[in-house]
N, CA, C and O of each residue as an XYZ file, in Angstrom:
844
protein
N      82.790    -20.375    -24.034
C      82.292    -19.063    -23.579
C      81.333    -19.275    -22.397
O      80.445    -20.127    -22.433
N      81.549    -18.465    -21.348
C      80.736    -18.611    -20.133
C      79.316    -18.130    -20.393
O      79.107    -17.064    -20.972
N      78.348    -18.923    -19.961
C      76.947    -18.574    -20.146
C      76.507    -17.549    -19.111
O      76.795    -17.688    -17.923
N      75.812    -16.526    -19.569
C      75.332    -15.481    -18.662
C      74.099    -15.976    -17.912
O      73.126    -16.415    -18.524
N      74.148    -15.900    -16.573
C      73.018    -16.360    -15.769
C      71.916    -15.302    -15.746
O      72.138    -14.139    -16.081
N      70.728    -15.735    -15.344
C      69.590    -14.807    -15.266
C      69.854    -13.696    -14.253
O      69.403    -12.565    -14.436
N      70.586    -14.018    -13.180
C      70.915    -13.014    -12.165
C      71.816    -11.940    -12.749
O      71.604    -10.750    -12.517
N      72.834    -12.365    -13.518
C      73.751    -11.411    -14.128
C      73.033    -10.523    -15.136
O      73.319     -9.331    -15.244
N      72.090    -11.121    -15.879
C      71.315    -10.350    -16.847
C      70.488     -9.276    -16.149
O      70.388     -8.141    -16.615
N      69.902     -9.661    -15.025
C      69.085     -8.712    -14.276
C      69.937     -7.568    -13.752
O      69.540     -6.406    -13.846
N      71.116     -7.888    -13.193
C      72.009     -6.858    -12.664
C      72.498     -5.934    -13.774
O      72.662     -4.732    -13.566
N      72.728     -6.504    -14.953
C      73.172     -5.700    -16.090
C      72.099     -4.702    -16.488
O      72.406     -3.551    -16.795
N      70.830     -5.136    -16.485
C      69.734     -4.240    -16.823
C      69.599     -3.111    -15.807
O      69.314     -1.966    -16.159
N      69.816     -3.467    -14.517
C      69.728     -2.459    -13.456
C      70.836     -1.421    -13.610
O      70.584     -0.223    -13.482
N      72.074     -1.877    -13.887
C      73.194     -0.959    -14.066
C      72.948     -0.026    -15.247
O      73.233      1.170    -15.179
N      72.421     -0.581    -16.316
C      72.138      0.213    -17.501
C      71.071      1.270    -17.220
O      71.177      2.414    -17.660
N      70.035      0.858    -16.473
C      68.956      1.788    -16.141
C      69.449      2.917    -15.242
O      69.005      4.057    -15.381
N      70.370      2.609    -14.315
C      70.907      3.621    -13.414
C      71.775      4.633    -14.146
O      71.838      5.799    -13.758
N      72.449      4.186    -15.211
C      73.332      5.066    -15.973
C      72.557      5.987    -16.908
O      73.022      7.080    -17.231
N      71.393      5.555    -17.337
C      70.591      6.358    -18.251
C      69.888      7.499    -17.502
O      69.331      7.288    -16.425
N      69.918      8.677    -18.065
C      69.275      9.837    -17.469
C      67.871      9.993    -18.055
O      67.706     10.185    -19.260
N      66.879      9.908    -17.197
C      65.495     10.033    -17.649
C      64.761     11.046    -16.784
O      65.102     11.268    -15.622
N      63.760     11.642    -17.374
C      62.919     12.571    -16.615
C      62.086     11.790    -15.606
O      61.680     10.654    -15.855
N      61.841     12.424    -14.464
C      61.017     11.799    -13.433
C      59.584     11.652    -13.955
O      58.934     12.653    -14.258
N      59.083     10.409    -14.064
C      57.718     10.224    -14.596
C      56.637     10.716    -13.637
O      55.493     10.911    -14.049
N      56.981     10.920    -12.366
C      56.000     11.392    -11.362
C      56.607     12.560    -10.584
O      56.937     12.403     -9.408
N      56.761     13.713    -11.207
C      57.464     14.838    -10.561
C      56.767     15.390     -9.321
O      57.424     15.949     -8.443
N      55.461     15.241     -9.240
C      54.722     15.825     -8.109
C      54.269     14.780     -7.099
O      53.356     15.029     -6.312
N      54.895     13.625     -7.119
C      54.449     12.524     -6.265
C      54.578     12.859     -4.781
O      53.684     12.538     -3.997
N      55.679     13.500     -4.387
C      55.889     13.786     -2.966
C      54.898     14.808     -2.436
O      54.567     14.799     -1.250
N      54.421     15.695     -3.316
C      53.469     16.708     -2.874
C      52.032     16.209     -2.929
O      51.135     16.841     -2.370
N      51.807     15.096     -3.588
C      50.445     14.584     -3.738
C      49.922     14.053     -2.408
O      50.672     13.425     -1.662
N      48.659     14.292     -2.099
C      48.094     13.790     -0.823
C      48.024     12.267     -0.814
O      47.773     11.633     -1.838
N      48.254     11.695      0.371
C      48.224     10.239      0.503
C      46.805      9.703      0.377
O      46.583      8.633     -0.191
N      45.839     10.459      0.916
C      44.441     10.047      0.878
C      43.601     11.048      0.085
O      43.982     12.205     -0.092
N      42.475     10.580     -0.376
C      41.520     11.478     -0.991
C      40.849     12.320      0.095
O      40.778     11.909      1.253
N      40.362     13.492     -0.287
C      39.671     14.351      0.668
C      38.433     13.638      1.206
O      37.745     12.916      0.485
N      38.169     13.861      2.494
C      36.979     13.256      3.108
C      36.123     14.367      3.683
O      36.606     15.194      4.455
N      34.858     14.387      3.312
C      33.961     15.449      3.764
C      32.764     14.903      4.538
O      31.818     15.636      4.826
N      32.808     13.613      4.875
C      31.688     13.006      5.591
C      31.792     13.195      7.091
O      32.530     14.056      7.570
N      31.048     12.385      7.830
C      31.031     12.456      9.292
C      32.166     11.616      9.870
O      32.317     10.444      9.525
N      32.959     12.217     10.748
C      34.116     11.519     11.314
C      33.702     10.347     12.199
O      34.378      9.319     12.220
N      32.587     10.494     12.934
C      32.169      9.403     13.807
C      31.758      8.171     13.003
O      32.020      7.040     13.413
N      31.111      8.394     11.855
C      30.710      7.285     10.990
C      31.943      6.602     10.406
O      32.029      5.374     10.391
N      32.896      7.399      9.925
C      34.125      6.836      9.354
C      34.899      6.046     10.403
O      35.384      4.948     10.131
N      35.013      6.613     11.606
C      35.734      5.913     12.679
C      35.071      4.578     13.015
O      35.746      3.557     13.151
N      33.751      4.595     13.145
C      33.019      3.363     13.477
C      33.214      2.305     12.404
O      33.407      1.131     12.721
N      33.166      2.706     11.133
C      33.358      1.761     10.034
C      34.750      1.149     10.063
O      34.910     -0.064      9.932
N      35.751      1.996     10.235
C      37.133      1.514     10.212
C      37.455      0.665     11.443
O      38.193     -0.315     11.341
N      36.912      1.031     12.596
C      37.134      0.247     13.810
C      36.531     -1.148     13.665
O      37.127     -2.133     14.099
N      35.364     -1.231     13.062
C      34.703     -2.516     12.850
C      35.518     -3.412     11.923
O      35.532     -4.632     12.090
N      36.193     -2.817     10.954
C      36.995     -3.585     10.004
C      38.193     -4.259     10.658
O      38.711     -5.247     10.137
N      38.639     -3.727     11.806
C      39.786     -4.330     12.508
C      39.334     -5.056     13.777
O      40.107     -5.208     14.722
N      38.077     -5.502     13.788
C      37.512     -6.328     14.868
C      37.295     -5.570     16.174
O      37.138     -6.191     17.225
N      37.282     -4.253     16.126
C      36.947     -3.476     17.307
C      35.449     -3.252     17.388
O      34.735     -3.454     16.406
N      34.965     -2.833     18.562
C      33.533     -2.581     18.752
C      33.311     -1.110     19.086
O      34.070     -0.507     19.846
N      32.264     -0.551     18.507
C      31.966      0.866     18.656
C      30.573      1.040     19.249
O      29.607      0.451     18.764
N      30.475      1.855     20.305
C      29.177      2.123     20.933
C      29.042      3.630     21.133
O      29.841      4.243     21.841
N      28.029      4.222     20.504
C      27.800      5.660     20.664
C      26.816      5.906     21.799
O      25.801      5.219     21.914
N      27.124      6.886     22.628
C      26.259      7.231     23.762
C      25.973      8.734     23.735
O      26.874      9.543     23.514
N      24.730      9.089     23.958
C      24.362     10.498     23.946
C      24.887     11.233     25.174
O      25.163     12.431     25.114
N      25.024     10.520     26.277
C      25.525     11.160     27.488
C      26.183     10.115     28.377
O      26.245      8.936     28.029
N      26.677     10.565     29.536
C      27.405      9.682     30.443
C      26.498      8.639     31.091
O      26.938      7.524     31.371
N      25.234      8.995     31.332
C      24.305      8.031     31.901
C      24.105      6.851     30.951
O      24.086      5.696     31.376
N      23.958      7.151     29.682
C      23.784      6.089     28.693
C      25.035      5.211     28.605
O      24.947      4.003     28.390
N      26.195      5.839     28.775
C      27.445      5.068     28.794
C      27.440      4.058     29.927
O      27.750      2.887     29.714
N      27.091      4.497     31.131
C      27.083      3.602     32.290
C      26.023      2.514     32.129
O      26.249      1.369     32.521
N      24.876      2.860     31.559
C      23.831      1.855     31.321
C      24.335      0.765     30.379
O      24.112     -0.422     30.618
N      25.018      1.173     29.304
C      25.575      0.199     28.360
C      26.669     -0.630     29.004
O      26.795     -1.826     28.740
N      27.457      0.011     29.849
C      28.536     -0.696     30.540
C      27.969     -1.741     31.499
O      28.505     -2.844     31.608
N      26.895     -1.395     32.186
C      26.227     -2.346     33.087
C      25.699     -3.560     32.320
O      25.836     -4.697     32.770
N      25.103     -3.307     31.168
C      24.584     -4.401     30.340
C      25.715     -5.323     29.879
O      25.579     -6.546     29.914
N      26.825     -4.730     29.450
C      27.964     -5.531     29.002
C      28.545     -6.364     30.142
O      28.845     -7.546     29.973
N      28.699     -5.730     31.305
C      29.268     -6.426     32.450
C      28.393     -7.603     32.871
O      28.897     -8.665     33.236
N      27.076     -7.404     32.816
C      26.148     -8.478     33.168
C      26.175     -9.591     32.119
O      26.157    -10.774     32.459
N      26.219     -9.207     30.860
C      26.225    -10.175     29.770
C      27.487    -11.039     29.772
O      27.424    -12.245     29.534
N      28.626    -10.411     30.043
C      29.901    -11.119     29.965
C      30.394    -11.628     31.322
O      31.409    -12.321     31.398
N      29.678    -11.284     32.382
C      30.061    -11.758     33.709
C      31.326    -11.119     34.246
O      32.073    -11.754     34.990
N      31.581     -9.852     33.873
C      32.774     -9.155     34.357
C      32.654     -8.838     35.840
O      31.615     -8.371     36.307
N      33.725     -9.097     36.568
C      33.774     -8.755     37.985
C      35.010     -7.916     38.324
O      34.957     -7.061     39.208
N      36.102     -8.156     37.635
C      37.358     -7.449     37.908
C      37.538     -6.335     36.877
O      38.231     -6.508     35.874
N      36.904     -5.190     37.139
C      36.958     -4.047     36.233
C      37.812     -2.954     36.880
O      37.542     -2.524     38.001
N      38.846     -2.511     36.157
C      39.810     -1.568     36.719
C      39.734     -0.212     36.023
O      39.616     -0.120     34.801
N      39.805      0.835     36.840
C      39.779      2.202     36.329
C      40.669      3.059     37.229
O      40.423      3.154     38.431
N      41.690      3.677     36.661
C      42.664      4.429     37.462
C      42.683      5.926     37.184
O      43.452      6.653     37.812
N      41.866      6.397     36.270
C      41.889      7.817     35.933
C      40.771      8.556     36.662
O      39.612      8.142     36.623
N      41.124      9.641     37.320
C      40.193     10.338     38.206
C      38.890     10.766     37.542
O      37.830     10.545     38.128
N      38.908     11.368     36.346
C      37.621     11.766     35.733
C      36.679     10.576     35.528
O      35.472     10.689     35.742
N      37.234      9.445     35.115
C      36.403      8.255     34.929
C      35.960      7.680     36.268
O      34.830      7.208     36.394
N      36.830      7.715     37.261
C      36.460      7.228     38.591
C      35.297      8.033     39.161
O      34.371      7.473     39.746
N      35.354      9.351     38.983
C      34.271     10.214     39.486
C      32.961      9.902     38.760
O      31.889      9.888     39.365
N      33.065      9.656     37.464
C      31.876      9.326     36.676
C      31.257      8.010     37.134
O      30.051      7.941     37.373
N      32.072      6.971     37.258
C      31.570      5.653     37.664
C      31.045      5.675     39.095
O      30.045      5.028     39.406
N      31.718      6.417     39.959
C      31.285      6.515     41.359
C      29.934      7.230     41.453
O      29.076      6.854     42.251
N      29.760      8.263     40.630
C      28.510      9.026     40.637
C      27.314      8.126     40.328
O      26.234      8.295     40.894
N      27.525      7.161     39.417
C      26.439      6.248     39.052
C      26.529      4.905     39.792
O      25.849      3.941     39.439
N      27.378      4.863     40.822
C      27.526      3.699     41.708
C      27.896      2.431     40.936
O      27.398      1.343     41.222
N      28.774      2.597     39.961
C      29.265      1.443     39.213
C      30.529      0.922     39.900
O      31.466      1.694     40.108
N      30.582     -0.362     40.257
C      31.734     -0.894     40.997
C      32.972     -1.062     40.115
O      32.871     -1.507     38.972
N      34.131     -0.707     40.649
C      35.387     -0.869     39.913
C      36.551     -0.892     40.903
O      36.398     -0.521     42.067
N      37.693     -1.327     40.432
C      38.921     -1.343     41.235
C      39.714     -0.070     40.921
O      40.024      0.208     39.763
N      40.031      0.687     41.952
C      40.759      1.946     41.760
C      42.265      1.792     41.998
O      43.029      2.726     41.755
N      42.691      0.616     42.474
C      44.110      0.341     42.679
C      44.474     -0.912     41.893
O      43.641     -1.461     41.173
N      45.719     -1.365     42.031
C      46.133     -2.572     41.303
C      45.989     -3.841     42.143
O      46.666     -4.836     41.888
N      45.115     -3.807     43.136
C      44.824     -5.000     43.931
C      44.320     -6.131     43.036
O      43.406     -5.936     42.235
N      44.919     -7.313     43.177
C      44.534     -8.493     42.377
C      44.590     -8.212     40.868
O      43.805     -8.766     40.098
N      45.518     -7.353     40.460
C      45.569     -6.947     39.058
C      45.853     -8.113     38.110
O      45.483     -8.065     36.937
N      46.502     -9.148     38.612
C      46.782    -10.312     37.765
C      45.500    -10.998     37.300
O      45.513    -11.757     36.331
N      44.386    -10.727     37.997
C      43.092    -11.317     37.622
C      42.202    -10.330     36.867
O      41.014    -10.585     36.672
N      42.773     -9.214     36.447
C      41.983     -8.169     35.791
C      41.303     -8.693     34.527
O      41.919     -9.372     33.705
N      40.036     -8.366     34.395
C      39.270     -8.753     33.206
C      39.081     -7.584     32.242
O      39.077     -7.762     31.024
N      38.922     -6.374     32.813
C      38.633     -5.197     32.002
C      39.437     -4.000     32.500
O      39.559     -3.774     33.703
N      39.980     -3.245     31.559
C      40.628     -1.980     31.879
C      39.901     -0.860     31.156
O      39.709     -0.932     29.942
N      39.493      0.179     31.885
C      38.788      1.313     31.288
C      39.708      2.530     31.315
O      40.198      2.916     32.377
N      39.942      3.130     30.163
C      40.843      4.278     30.087
C      40.248      5.380     29.211
O      39.286      5.172     28.472
N      40.854      6.544     29.325
C      40.588      7.635     28.399
C      41.587      7.526     27.248
O      42.320      6.540     27.167
N      41.630      8.504     26.370
C      42.595      8.500     25.267
C      42.917      9.937     24.894
O      42.333     10.875     25.437
N      43.846     10.101     23.967
C      44.208     11.428     23.499
C      43.293     11.866     22.354
O      42.788     12.989     22.354
N      43.083     10.984     21.387
C      42.198     11.303     20.264
C      41.812     10.029     19.529
O      42.395      8.966     19.743
N      40.819     10.157     18.660
C      40.362      9.049     17.815
C      40.708      9.392     16.370
O      40.302     10.439     15.864
N      41.451      8.520     15.709
C      41.859      8.750     14.325
C      40.837      8.085     13.408
O      40.838      6.864     13.256
N      39.971      8.881     12.803
C      38.860      8.335     12.015
C      39.331      7.587     10.780
O      38.723      6.589     10.393
N      40.396      8.049     10.161
C      40.830      7.493      8.882
C      41.058      5.985      8.944
O      40.714      5.270      8.004
N      41.639      5.492     10.050
C      41.917      4.049     10.142
C      41.355      3.404     11.398
O      41.740      2.287     11.744
N      40.449      4.092     12.086
C      39.820      3.505     13.257
C      40.763      3.260     14.413
O      40.572      2.322     15.187
N      41.783      4.099     14.535
C      42.784      3.931     15.594
C      42.521      4.880     16.755
O      41.871      5.914     16.604
N      43.043      4.500     17.916
C      42.940      5.331     19.113
C      44.342      5.770     19.510
O      45.227      4.937     19.705
N      44.540      7.063     19.627
C      45.841      7.604     20.014
C      45.897      7.700     21.533
O      45.044      8.338     22.151
N      46.902      7.066     22.133
C      47.042      7.048     23.592
C      48.449      7.499     23.971
O      49.358      7.515     23.141
N      48.608      7.865     25.245
C      49.923      8.216     25.778
C      49.989      7.782     27.228
O      48.993      7.345     27.805
N      51.173      7.906     27.814
C      51.325      7.538     29.219
C      51.191      8.750     30.141
O      51.613      8.706     31.297
N      50.602      9.834     29.622
C      50.479     11.043     30.430
C      49.376     10.946     31.472
O      49.376     11.698     32.446
N      48.436     10.025     31.276
C      47.339      9.917     32.245
C      47.653      8.866     33.310
O      48.657      8.158     33.227
N      46.786      8.779     34.299
C      47.008      7.888     35.442
C      46.981      6.419     35.054
O      47.590      5.593     35.732
N      46.291      6.082     33.982
C      46.212      4.679     33.562
C      47.563      4.138     33.123
O      47.783      2.926     33.136
N      48.479      5.037     32.731
C      49.815      4.592     32.333
C      49.782      3.651     31.143
O      49.028      3.861     30.192
N      50.619      2.594     31.203
C      50.711      1.660     30.085
C      50.008      0.337     30.364
O      49.482     -0.293     29.446
N      49.998     -0.084     31.618
C      49.524     -1.440     31.942
C      48.047     -1.652     31.674
O      47.645     -2.709     31.187
N      47.237     -0.651     31.989
C      45.788     -0.858     31.981
C      45.228     -1.060     30.572
O      44.150     -1.631     30.410
N      45.943     -0.600     29.567
C      45.469     -0.781     28.198
C      46.039     -2.033     27.546
O      45.690     -2.361     26.412
N      46.915     -2.731     28.258
C      47.600     -3.885     27.664
C      47.265     -5.204     28.345
O      47.038     -6.210     27.673
N      47.232     -5.208     29.678
C      47.141     -6.493     30.388
C      45.744     -7.117     30.433
O      45.625     -8.300     30.112
N      44.672     -6.397     30.811
C      43.354     -7.049     30.916
C      42.898     -7.633     29.582
O      43.333     -7.194     28.517
N      42.025     -8.620     29.655
C      41.530     -9.282     28.435
C      40.690     -8.348     27.570
O      40.614     -8.519     26.354
N      40.062     -7.366     28.200
C      39.241     -6.413     27.453
C      39.689     -4.989     27.776
O      39.854     -4.632     28.943
N      39.883     -4.184     26.742
C      40.242     -2.773     26.935
C      39.083     -1.915     26.451
O      38.671     -2.004     25.294
N      38.561     -1.080     27.350
C      37.481     -0.159     27.010
C      38.029      1.263     27.013
O      38.644      1.703     27.984
N      37.796      1.968     25.922
C      38.214      3.364     25.809
C      36.975      4.254     25.843
O      35.996      3.998     25.142
N      37.028      5.293     26.659
C      35.942      6.276     26.723
C      36.456      7.558     26.069
O      37.454      8.130     26.509
N      35.774      8.002     25.027
C      36.198      9.199     24.296
C      34.995     10.086     24.022
O      33.845      9.667     24.158
N      35.290     11.330     23.631
C      34.232     12.292     23.335
C      34.347     12.750     21.882
O      35.420     12.689     21.282
N      33.234     13.206     21.332
C      33.206     13.586     19.916
C      34.211     14.691     19.602
O      34.678     14.795     18.468
N      34.547     15.513     20.586
C      35.530     16.581     20.380
C      36.940     16.027     20.146
O      37.830     16.756     19.708
N      37.137     14.754     20.434
C      38.452     14.144     20.257
C      38.606     13.477     18.893
O      39.673     12.943     18.588
N      37.570     13.499     18.076
C      37.634     12.907     16.744
C      38.457     13.782     15.802
O      38.205     14.981     15.682
N      39.438     13.179     15.137
C      40.214     13.862     14.104
C      40.281     12.952     12.885
O      40.044     11.749     12.990
N      40.602     13.523     11.737
C      40.614     12.720     10.511
C      41.864     11.857     10.392
O      41.770     10.647     10.184
N      43.034     12.478     10.522
C      44.292     11.761     10.295
C      45.202     11.806     11.514
O      44.970     12.557     12.461
N      46.235     10.987     11.464
C      47.195     10.915     12.559
C      47.879     12.256     12.788
O      48.133     12.640     13.930
N      48.177     12.967     11.708
C      48.845     14.268     11.850
C      47.978     15.241     12.652
O      48.494     16.087     13.382
N      46.653     15.111     12.507
C      45.753     15.971     13.275
C      45.780     15.599     14.756
O      45.658     16.463     15.625
N      45.942     14.296     15.036
C      46.067     13.856     16.417
C      47.327     14.392     17.068
O      47.313     14.779     18.236
N      48.424     14.415     16.308
C      49.685     14.951     16.838
C      49.585     16.461     17.077
O      50.189     16.988     18.012
N      48.820     17.150     16.228
C      48.613     18.588     16.441
C      47.896     18.834     17.761
O      48.245     19.751     18.505
N      46.881     18.003     18.051
C      46.166     18.138     19.325
C      47.099     17.887     20.507
O      47.035     18.580     21.522
N      47.974     16.875     20.358
C      48.937     16.585     21.429
C      49.843     17.782     21.696
O      50.094     18.139     22.847
N      50.328     18.395     20.628
C      51.231     19.541     20.773
C      50.532     20.706     21.455
O      51.122     21.385     22.296
N      49.264     20.940     21.088
C      48.509     22.017     21.720
C      48.240     21.729     23.191
O      48.254     22.634     24.025
N      47.996     20.464     23.499
C      47.651     20.072     24.866
C      48.851     20.089     25.803
O      48.754     20.560     26.937
N      49.990     19.573     25.326
C      51.151     19.403     26.206
C      52.281     20.395     25.942
O      53.250     20.444     26.700
N      52.165     21.176     24.887
C      53.175     22.171     24.529
C      54.549     21.503     24.412
O      54.746     20.646     23.551
N      55.492     21.885     25.266
C      56.849     21.330     25.177
C      57.043     20.107     26.082
O      58.140     19.550     26.137
N      55.998     19.688     26.785
C      56.114     18.533     27.682
C      55.368     17.335     27.082
O      54.441     16.796     27.687
N      55.789     16.937     25.896
C      55.141     15.829     25.200
C      55.393     14.528     25.966
O      56.516     14.298     26.413
N      54.384     13.674     26.130
C      54.556     12.408     26.865
C      55.670     11.549     26.266
O      55.948     11.623     25.069
N      56.298     10.738     27.107
C      57.413      9.896     26.660
C      56.941      8.699     25.850
O      57.722      8.118     25.097
N      55.675      8.322     25.994
C      55.125      7.206     25.227
C      53.855      7.660     24.527
O      52.880      8.047     25.172
N      53.876      7.609     23.196
C      52.706      7.906     22.384
C      52.508      6.730     21.441
O      53.445      6.308     20.763
N      51.302      6.204     21.398
C      51.071      5.011     20.577
C      49.657      5.036     20.011
O      48.802      5.791     20.474
N      49.425      4.205     19.009
C      48.082      4.044     18.468
C      47.627      2.602     18.669
O      48.413      1.663     18.544
N      46.360      2.450     18.979
C      45.750      1.128     19.126
C      44.754      0.963     17.995
O      43.830      1.762     17.841
N      44.950     -0.081     17.206
C      44.064     -0.340     16.075
C      43.434     -1.715     16.252
O      43.952     -2.713     15.750
N      42.324     -1.762     16.960
C      41.639     -3.028     17.208
C      42.303     -3.855     18.290
O      43.270     -3.405     18.904
N      41.804     -5.055     18.535
C      42.380     -5.956     19.536
C      43.798     -6.374     19.135
O      44.194     -6.247     17.977
N      44.549     -6.874     20.118
C      45.880     -7.411     19.825
C      45.756     -8.566     18.846
O      44.817     -9.358     18.929
N      46.712     -8.666     17.907
C      46.611     -9.716     16.899
C      47.993    -10.157     16.429
O      48.971     -9.419     16.554
N      48.057    -11.374     15.886
C      49.273    -11.865     15.247
C      48.893    -12.927     14.228
O      47.898    -13.635     14.379
N      49.713    -13.019     13.184
C      49.540    -14.077     12.185
C      50.877    -14.797     11.989
O      51.138    -15.367     10.930
N      51.711    -14.763     13.017
C      53.039    -15.372     12.929
C      52.988    -16.889     12.824
O      53.846    -17.502     12.188
N      51.989    -17.489     13.443
C      51.918    -18.954     13.485
C      51.084    -19.457     12.314
O      49.865    -19.287     12.295
N      51.736    -20.070     11.349
C      51.084    -20.653     10.168
C      50.172    -19.666      9.455
O      49.199    -20.065      8.816
N      50.488    -18.365      9.564
C      49.742    -17.302      8.883
C      48.249    -17.302      9.235
O      47.409    -16.876      8.442
N      47.946    -17.785     10.432
C      46.564    -17.789     10.915
C      46.373    -16.628     11.879
O      47.102    -16.517     12.865
N      45.402    -15.763     11.607
C      45.173    -14.597     12.459
C      44.620    -15.024     13.814
O      43.608    -15.721     13.894
N      45.298    -14.597     14.875
C      44.880    -14.903     16.245
C      44.721    -13.596     17.000
O      45.650    -12.789     17.047
N      43.548    -13.380     17.592
C      43.305    -12.180     18.381
C      43.689    -12.415     19.837
O      43.506    -13.511     20.366
N      44.224    -11.378     20.481
C      44.556    -11.467     21.891
C      45.862    -12.173     22.188
O      46.069    -12.636     23.310
N      46.744    -12.267     21.214
C      48.000    -12.999     21.432
C      48.954    -12.239     22.338
O      49.635    -12.844     23.166
N      49.011    -10.927     22.193
C      49.984    -10.131     22.956
C      49.321     -9.014     23.755
O      49.997     -8.075     24.177
N      48.034     -9.100     23.965
C      47.319     -8.046     24.671
C      45.842     -8.340     24.702
O      45.442     -9.499     24.585
N      45.007     -7.302     24.858
C      43.560     -7.506     24.954
C      42.975     -8.229     23.744
O      43.327     -7.952     22.598
N      42.077     -9.159     24.035
C      41.395     -9.895     22.964
C      40.173     -9.137     22.483
O      39.678     -9.375     21.381
N      39.688     -8.224     23.313
C      38.492     -7.456     22.970
C      38.763     -5.970     23.165
O      39.327     -5.562     24.181
N      38.361     -5.170     22.192
C      38.624     -3.728     22.223
C      37.322     -2.983     21.932
O      36.731     -3.149     20.866
N      36.880     -2.163     22.881
C      35.596     -1.472     22.757
C      35.805      0.035     22.952
O      36.460      0.463     23.903
N      35.242      0.823     22.045
C      35.315      2.279     22.159
C      33.912      2.837     22.391
O      33.011      2.646     21.573
N      33.743      3.523     23.510
C      32.495      4.235     23.799
C      32.709      5.698     23.400
O      33.580      6.377     23.943
N      31.918      6.163     22.464
C      32.010      7.568     22.047
C      30.837      8.340     22.629
O      29.677      8.031     22.358
N      31.156      9.347     23.430
C      30.138     10.151     24.096
C      30.024     11.515     23.424
O      31.017     12.075     22.959
N      28.830     12.032     23.381
C      28.617     13.368     22.822
C      29.268     14.394     23.740
O      29.103     14.347     24.959
N      30.027     15.345     23.123
C      30.606     16.391     23.968
C      32.070     16.618     23.679
O      32.700     17.467     24.310
């Protein structure tokens, strides 16, 4: 008599279970919320979650404080090749006489890319971006450091809330590229060792401004 293997026994149990009619033990699972309700401060939640994924969070009361912090960082890290392609940010930096590259001249040597974003997802510390602005795709990917400038009005709790803002903003002309950035670029493909900056920026900083 042929001996039944463990694999055959397992398949037999699965077939038997599929044939048996049982009540759904979790009838309301699909309607149940994925997360618990959150009633705290979105900026605090975002900062906590961003820190957990190796991102850096800096709160600024106004634009002057943002530029002051940016000057300190640039001096501390020795940044010289700082790129900014979005007009609102260019006007801000120019107003405070902060030097930056407004074109892609010497872009292969870029150290920092400064961009805006669509919204900040507090639940997981992610930044929602699109290619609808002048920065496009390159400026958030190629430089070693990516700096995002956002305002408190852009804070939302979940990703679905970020998509709602996109729909209201762009109506039927939704950008062709919508993505989320959750901390610096990372990979654990090589010997399961986490490496930052493998496929993009090694440093990710979010400046949150009041307004």
